[in-house]
PDB file of C-alpha atoms in Angstrom:
ATOM      1  CA  UNK Q   1       9.468   8.752   5.844  1.00  0.00           C
ATOM      2  CA  UNK Q   2       6.831   9.024   8.598  1.00  0.00           C
ATOM      3  CA  UNK Q   3       7.106   8.771  12.368  1.00  0.00           C
ATOM      4  CA  UNK Q   4       4.672   7.319  14.689  1.00  0.00           C
ATOM      5  CA  UNK Q   5       4.649   7.829  18.491  1.00  0.00           C
ATOM      6  CA  UNK Q   6       2.667   5.089  20.399  1.00  0.00           C
ATOM      7  CA  UNK Q   7       2.748   3.744  23.869  1.00  0.00           C
ATOM      8  CA  UNK Q   8       3.808   0.306  24.952  1.00  0.00           C
ATOM      9  CA  UNK Q   9       0.138  -0.663  25.258  1.00  0.00           C
ATOM     10  CA  UNK Q  10      -0.673   0.482  21.797  1.00  0.00           C
ATOM     11  CA  UNK Q  11       2.319  -1.278  20.521  1.00  0.00           C
ATOM     12  CA  UNK Q  12       1.015  -4.571  22.011  1.00  0.00           C
ATOM     13  CA  UNK Q  13      -2.485  -3.872  20.446  1.00  0.00           C
ATOM     14  CA  UNK Q  14      -0.984  -3.432  17.104  1.00  0.00           C
ATOM     15  CA  UNK Q  15       1.138  -6.594  17.290  1.00  0.00           C
ATOM     16  CA  UNK Q  16      -1.997  -8.408  18.305  1.00  0.00           C
ATOM     17  CA  UNK Q  17      -3.915  -7.123  15.444  1.00  0.00           C
ATOM     18  CA  UNK Q  18      -1.184  -7.950  12.982  1.00  0.00           C
ATOM     19  CA  UNK Q  19      -0.758 -11.517  14.397  1.00  0.00           C
ATOM     20  CA  UNK Q  20      -4.461 -12.183  14.083  1.00  0.00           C
ATOM     21  CA  UNK Q  21      -4.583 -10.777  10.592  1.00  0.00           C
ATOM     22  CA  UNK Q  22      -1.686 -12.833   9.409  1.00  0.00           C
ATOM     23  CA  UNK Q  23      -2.932 -16.045  11.158  1.00  0.00           C
ATOM     24  CA  UNK Q  24      -6.398 -15.579   9.365  1.00  0.00           C
ATOM     25  CA  UNK Q  25      -4.579 -15.165   6.011  1.00  0.00           C
ATOM     26  CA  UNK Q  26      -2.538 -18.338   6.773  1.00  0.00           C
ATOM     27  CA  UNK Q  27      -5.733 -20.309   7.300  1.00  0.00           C
ATOM     28  CA  UNK Q  28      -7.390 -18.994   4.150  1.00  0.00           C
ATOM     29  CA  UNK Q  29      -4.116 -19.792   2.113  1.00  0.00           C
ATOM     30  CA  UNK Q  30      -4.642 -23.397   3.138  1.00  0.00           C
ATOM     31  CA  UNK Q  31      -8.162 -23.580   1.703  1.00  0.00           C
ATOM     32  CA  UNK Q  32      -8.472 -25.336  -1.573  1.00  0.00           C
ATOM     33  CA  UNK Q  33     -11.681 -23.557  -2.262  1.00  0.00           C
ATOM     34  CA  UNK Q  34     -10.003 -20.111  -3.006  1.00  0.00           C
ATOM     35  CA  UNK Q  35      -8.875 -19.179  -6.575  1.00  0.00           C
ATOM     36  CA  UNK Q  36      -5.129 -18.884  -7.166  1.00  0.00           C
ATOM     37  CA  UNK Q  37      -5.482 -15.268  -8.226  1.00  0.00           C
ATOM     38  CA  UNK Q  38      -7.266 -14.363  -4.813  1.00  0.00           C
ATOM     39  CA  UNK Q  39      -4.454 -16.441  -3.109  1.00  0.00           C
ATOM     40  CA  UNK Q  40      -1.774 -14.361  -4.747  1.00  0.00           C
ATOM     41  CA  UNK Q  41      -3.358 -11.075  -3.614  1.00  0.00           C
ATOM     42  CA  UNK Q  42      -3.517 -12.635  -0.141  1.00  0.00           C
ATOM     43  CA  UNK Q  43       0.206 -13.571  -0.122  1.00  0.00           C
ATOM     44  CA  UNK Q  44       0.871 -10.014  -1.118  1.00  0.00           C
ATOM     45  CA  UNK Q  45      -1.171  -8.608   1.787  1.00  0.00           C
ATOM     46  CA  UNK Q  46       0.590 -11.073   4.096  1.00  0.00           C
ATOM     47  CA  UNK Q  47       3.968  -9.633   2.965  1.00  0.00           C
ATOM     48  CA  UNK Q  48       2.929  -6.028   3.710  1.00  0.00           C
ATOM     49  CA  UNK Q  49       1.499  -7.041   7.146  1.00  0.00           C
ATOM     50  CA  UNK Q  50       4.748  -9.076   7.976  1.00  0.00           C
ATOM     51  CA  UNK Q  51       6.883  -6.080   7.121  1.00  0.00           C
ATOM     52  CA  UNK Q  52       4.946  -3.985   9.606  1.00  0.00           C
ATOM     53  CA  UNK Q  53       5.067  -6.599  12.006  1.00  0.00           C
ATOM     54  CA  UNK Q  54       8.843  -6.870  11.863  1.00  0.00           C
ATOM     55  CA  UNK Q  55       9.076  -3.208  12.978  1.00  0.00           C
ATOM     56  CA  UNK Q  56       7.197  -3.826  16.295  1.00  0.00           C
ATOM     57  CA  UNK Q  57       7.781  -7.556  17.295  1.00  0.00           C
ATOM     58  CA  UNK Q  58      10.722  -9.303  18.815  1.00  0.00           C
ATOM     59  CA  UNK Q  59      12.931 -11.496  16.534  1.00  0.00           C
ATOM     60  CA  UNK Q  60      11.528 -14.686  18.027  1.00  0.00           C
ATOM     61  CA  UNK Q  61       7.984 -13.586  17.146  1.00  0.00           C
ATOM     62  CA  UNK Q  62       8.895 -12.780  13.593  1.00  0.00           C
ATOM     63  CA  UNK Q  63      10.291 -16.211  13.130  1.00  0.00           C
ATOM     64  CA  UNK Q  64       7.018 -17.747  13.900  1.00  0.00           C
ATOM     65  CA  UNK Q  65       5.310 -15.726  10.967  1.00  0.00           C
ATOM     66  CA  UNK Q  66       8.112 -15.868   8.468  1.00  0.00           C
ATOM     67  CA  UNK Q  67       6.336 -15.871   5.026  1.00  0.00           C
ATOM     68  CA  UNK Q  68       8.502 -18.554   3.628  1.00  0.00           C
ATOM     69  CA  UNK Q  69       7.032 -21.069   6.151  1.00  0.00           C
ATOM     70  CA  UNK Q  70       3.510 -20.569   4.711  1.00  0.00           C
ATOM     71  CA  UNK Q  71       4.159 -19.867   1.035  1.00  0.00           C
ATOM     72  CA  UNK Q  72       5.305 -23.249  -0.213  1.00  0.00           C
ATOM     73  CA  UNK Q  73       4.010 -24.574  -3.401  1.00  0.00           C
ATOM     74  CA  UNK Q  74       1.188 -26.614  -1.944  1.00  0.00           C
ATOM     75  CA  UNK Q  75      -0.422 -23.478  -0.666  1.00  0.00           C
ATOM     76  CA  UNK Q  76      -0.585 -21.495  -3.832  1.00  0.00           C
TER      77      UNK Q  76
END
């Protein structure tokens, strides 16, 4: 187990970076031009980012980025 000490400003910056990365993945997952193998890797990456995001963000923010909202059959 690792610990991390960051300031409130750094926490907000980290949240911002995670949100932007997840939003970009969501947009890419909606693209029909991306191969399903690549999309599977993108979904795995999203899951990792979301787990990190849950440690920093409020519950209401987490609800906006729930993976189940974006990983329905039509996206894969």
